[in-house]
Amino acid sequence: EVDLDEDQRQEIKGIAKELLDTLKEDRLIQDWKNTQETQAGVETTIKRTLAHLPGGYPKSLRQQKREEIYAHFYDNYEDAEHNVYARAG
């Protein structure tokens, strides 16, 4: 992992919120997992958003985080009504 100061942690929290908001608004539509185009759109959004991570993240770690985040959404976000975030209320 990367050693981060408090400002960088807060920056990452903001990036995570931005990513979730963007995906919920634009990408995680009903049946998003059924086409390569919508899946690729989710992956691209994650990649572009994570490009704003603080400079201490090496390329290999950025790639690992992209894969982990995509897997999380794939496993936990069916659509706007059926997802871990809707259940959390």
PDB file of C-alpha atoms in Angstrom:
ATOM      1  CA  GLU A   1       0.000   0.000   0.000  1.00  0.00           C
ATOM      2  CA  VAL A   2       0.901   3.657  -0.294  1.00  0.00           C
ATOM      3  CA  ASP A   3       1.821   5.819   2.690  1.00  0.00           C
ATOM      4  CA  LEU A   4      -0.637   8.734   2.636  1.00  0.00           C
ATOM      5  CA  ASP A   5      -1.004  11.859   4.722  1.00  0.00           C
ATOM      6  CA  GLU A   6      -4.401  13.071   5.934  1.00  0.00           C
ATOM      7  CA  ASP A   7      -4.893  15.476   3.013  1.00  0.00           C
ATOM      8  CA  GLN A   8      -4.264  12.662   0.532  1.00  0.00           C
ATOM      9  CA  ARG A   9      -6.701  10.390   2.380  1.00  0.00           C
ATOM     10  CA  GLN A  10      -9.368  13.078   2.152  1.00  0.00           C
ATOM     11  CA  GLU A  11      -8.584  13.560  -1.525  1.00  0.00           C
ATOM     12  CA  ILE A  12      -9.046   9.833  -2.124  1.00  0.00           C
ATOM     13  CA  LYS A  13     -12.369   9.863  -0.271  1.00  0.00           C
ATOM     14  CA  GLY A  14     -13.516  12.656  -2.580  1.00  0.00           C
ATOM     15  CA  ILE A  15     -12.375  10.693  -5.630  1.00  0.00           C
ATOM     16  CA  ALA A  16     -14.233   7.605  -4.387  1.00  0.00           C
ATOM     17  CA  LYS A  17     -17.433   9.613  -3.882  1.00  0.00           C
ATOM     18  CA  GLU A  18     -17.082  11.186  -7.318  1.00  0.00           C
ATOM     19  CA  LEU A  19     -16.608   7.743  -8.863  1.00  0.00           C
ATOM     20  CA  LEU A  20     -19.665   6.292  -7.142  1.00  0.00           C
ATOM     21  CA  ASP A  21     -21.812   9.290  -8.068  1.00  0.00           C
ATOM     22  CA  THR A  22     -20.662   9.199 -11.698  1.00  0.00           C
ATOM     23  CA  LEU A  23     -21.212   5.473 -12.040  1.00  0.00           C
ATOM     24  CA  LYS A  24     -24.641   5.596 -10.428  1.00  0.00           C
ATOM     25  CA  GLU A  25     -25.704   8.522 -12.589  1.00  0.00           C
ATOM     26  CA  ASP A  26     -24.259   7.537 -15.956  1.00  0.00           C
ATOM     27  CA  ARG A  27     -23.019   3.970 -16.133  1.00  0.00           C
ATOM     28  CA  LEU A  28     -24.734   1.535 -13.794  1.00  0.00           C
ATOM     29  CA  ILE A  29     -27.945   1.343 -15.730  1.00  0.00           C
ATOM     30  CA  GLN A  30     -30.335  -1.585 -15.645  1.00  0.00           C
ATOM     31  CA  ASP A  31     -28.714  -4.692 -17.112  1.00  0.00           C
ATOM     32  CA  TRP A  32     -25.344  -2.936 -17.437  1.00  0.00           C
ATOM     33  CA  LYS A  33     -23.562  -6.278 -17.183  1.00  0.00           C
ATOM     34  CA  ASN A  34     -25.305  -7.690 -20.261  1.00  0.00           C
ATOM     35  CA  THR A  35     -23.307  -5.853 -22.925  1.00  0.00           C
ATOM     36  CA  GLN A  36     -19.614  -5.367 -23.497  1.00  0.00           C
ATOM     37  CA  GLU A  37     -20.241  -1.705 -24.336  1.00  0.00           C
ATOM     38  CA  THR A  38     -21.751  -0.858 -20.949  1.00  0.00           C
ATOM     39  CA  GLN A  39     -19.153  -2.920 -19.102  1.00  0.00           C
ATOM     40  CA  ALA A  40     -16.391  -1.119 -20.990  1.00  0.00           C
ATOM     41  CA  GLY A  41     -17.990   2.210 -20.087  1.00  0.00           C
ATOM     42  CA  VAL A  42     -17.823   1.317 -16.398  1.00  0.00           C
ATOM     43  CA  GLU A  43     -14.183   0.254 -16.736  1.00  0.00           C
ATOM     44  CA  THR A  44     -13.291   3.458 -18.588  1.00  0.00           C
ATOM     45  CA  THR A  45     -15.000   5.626 -15.976  1.00  0.00           C
ATOM     46  CA  ILE A  46     -13.087   3.862 -13.207  1.00  0.00           C
ATOM     47  CA  LYS A  47      -9.791   4.261 -15.064  1.00  0.00           C
ATOM     48  CA  ARG A  48     -10.328   7.950 -15.784  1.00  0.00           C
ATOM     49  CA  THR A  49     -11.395   8.704 -12.232  1.00  0.00           C
ATOM     50  CA  LEU A  50      -8.461   6.847 -10.677  1.00  0.00           C
ATOM     51  CA  ALA A  51      -6.088   8.853 -12.851  1.00  0.00           C
ATOM     52  CA  HIS A  52      -6.671  11.602 -10.262  1.00  0.00           C
ATOM     53  CA  LEU A  53      -5.207   9.574  -7.387  1.00  0.00           C
ATOM     54  CA  PRO A  54      -2.314  11.214  -5.539  1.00  0.00           C
ATOM     55  CA  GLY A  55       1.075  10.806  -7.188  1.00  0.00           C
ATOM     56  CA  GLY A  56       2.357   8.105  -4.837  1.00  0.00           C
ATOM     57  CA  TYR A  57       0.391   5.352  -6.561  1.00  0.00           C
ATOM     58  CA  PRO A  58       2.569   3.297  -8.918  1.00  0.00           C
ATOM     59  CA  LYS A  59       1.038   2.101 -12.182  1.00  0.00           C
ATOM     60  CA  SER A  60       0.790  -1.507 -10.982  1.00  0.00           C
ATOM     61  CA  LEU A  61      -1.144  -0.473  -7.863  1.00  0.00           C
ATOM     62  CA  ARG A  62      -3.493   1.723  -9.906  1.00  0.00           C
ATOM     63  CA  GLN A  63      -4.212  -1.271 -12.157  1.00  0.00           C
ATOM     64  CA  GLN A  64      -4.845  -3.488  -9.132  1.00  0.00           C
ATOM     65  CA  LYS A  65      -7.252  -0.926  -7.636  1.00  0.00           C
ATOM     66  CA  ARG A  66      -9.111  -0.575 -10.969  1.00  0.00           C
ATOM     67  CA  GLU A  67      -9.599  -4.334 -11.110  1.00  0.00           C
ATOM     68  CA  GLU A  68     -10.743  -4.529  -7.483  1.00  0.00           C
ATOM     69  CA  ILE A  69     -13.205  -1.663  -7.900  1.00  0.00           C
ATOM     70  CA  TYR A  70     -14.647  -3.102 -11.106  1.00  0.00           C
ATOM     71  CA  ALA A  71     -15.038  -6.527  -9.459  1.00  0.00           C
ATOM     72  CA  HIS A  72     -16.773  -4.882  -6.497  1.00  0.00           C
ATOM     73  CA  PHE A  73     -19.330  -3.166  -8.725  1.00  0.00           C
ATOM     74  CA  TYR A  74     -19.787  -6.271 -10.859  1.00  0.00           C
ATOM     75  CA  ASP A  75     -20.496  -8.394  -7.796  1.00  0.00           C
ATOM     76  CA  ASN A  76     -22.548  -5.866  -5.812  1.00  0.00           C
ATOM     77  CA  TYR A  77     -24.378  -3.571  -8.223  1.00  0.00           C
ATOM     78  CA  GLU A  78     -27.077  -5.110 -10.386  1.00  0.00           C
ATOM     79  CA  ASP A  79     -28.910  -1.838 -11.065  1.00  0.00           C
ATOM     80  CA  ALA A  80     -30.204   1.261  -9.270  1.00  0.00           C
ATOM     81  CA  GLU A  81     -32.683  -0.734  -7.186  1.00  0.00           C
ATOM     82  CA  HIS A  82     -30.685  -3.914  -6.585  1.00  0.00           C
ATOM     83  CA  ASN A  83     -27.306  -3.117  -5.092  1.00  0.00           C
ATOM     84  CA  VAL A  84     -25.400  -3.005  -1.842  1.00  0.00           C
ATOM     85  CA  TYR A  85     -25.785   0.784  -1.662  1.00  0.00           C
ATOM     86  CA  ALA A  86     -29.574   0.681  -1.928  1.00  0.00           C
ATOM     87  CA  ARG A  87     -29.710  -1.864   0.890  1.00  0.00           C
ATOM     88  CA  ALA A  88     -27.501   0.331   3.079  1.00  0.00           C
ATOM     89  CA  GLY A  89     -30.195   2.969   2.734  1.00  0.00           C
TER      90      GLY A  89
END
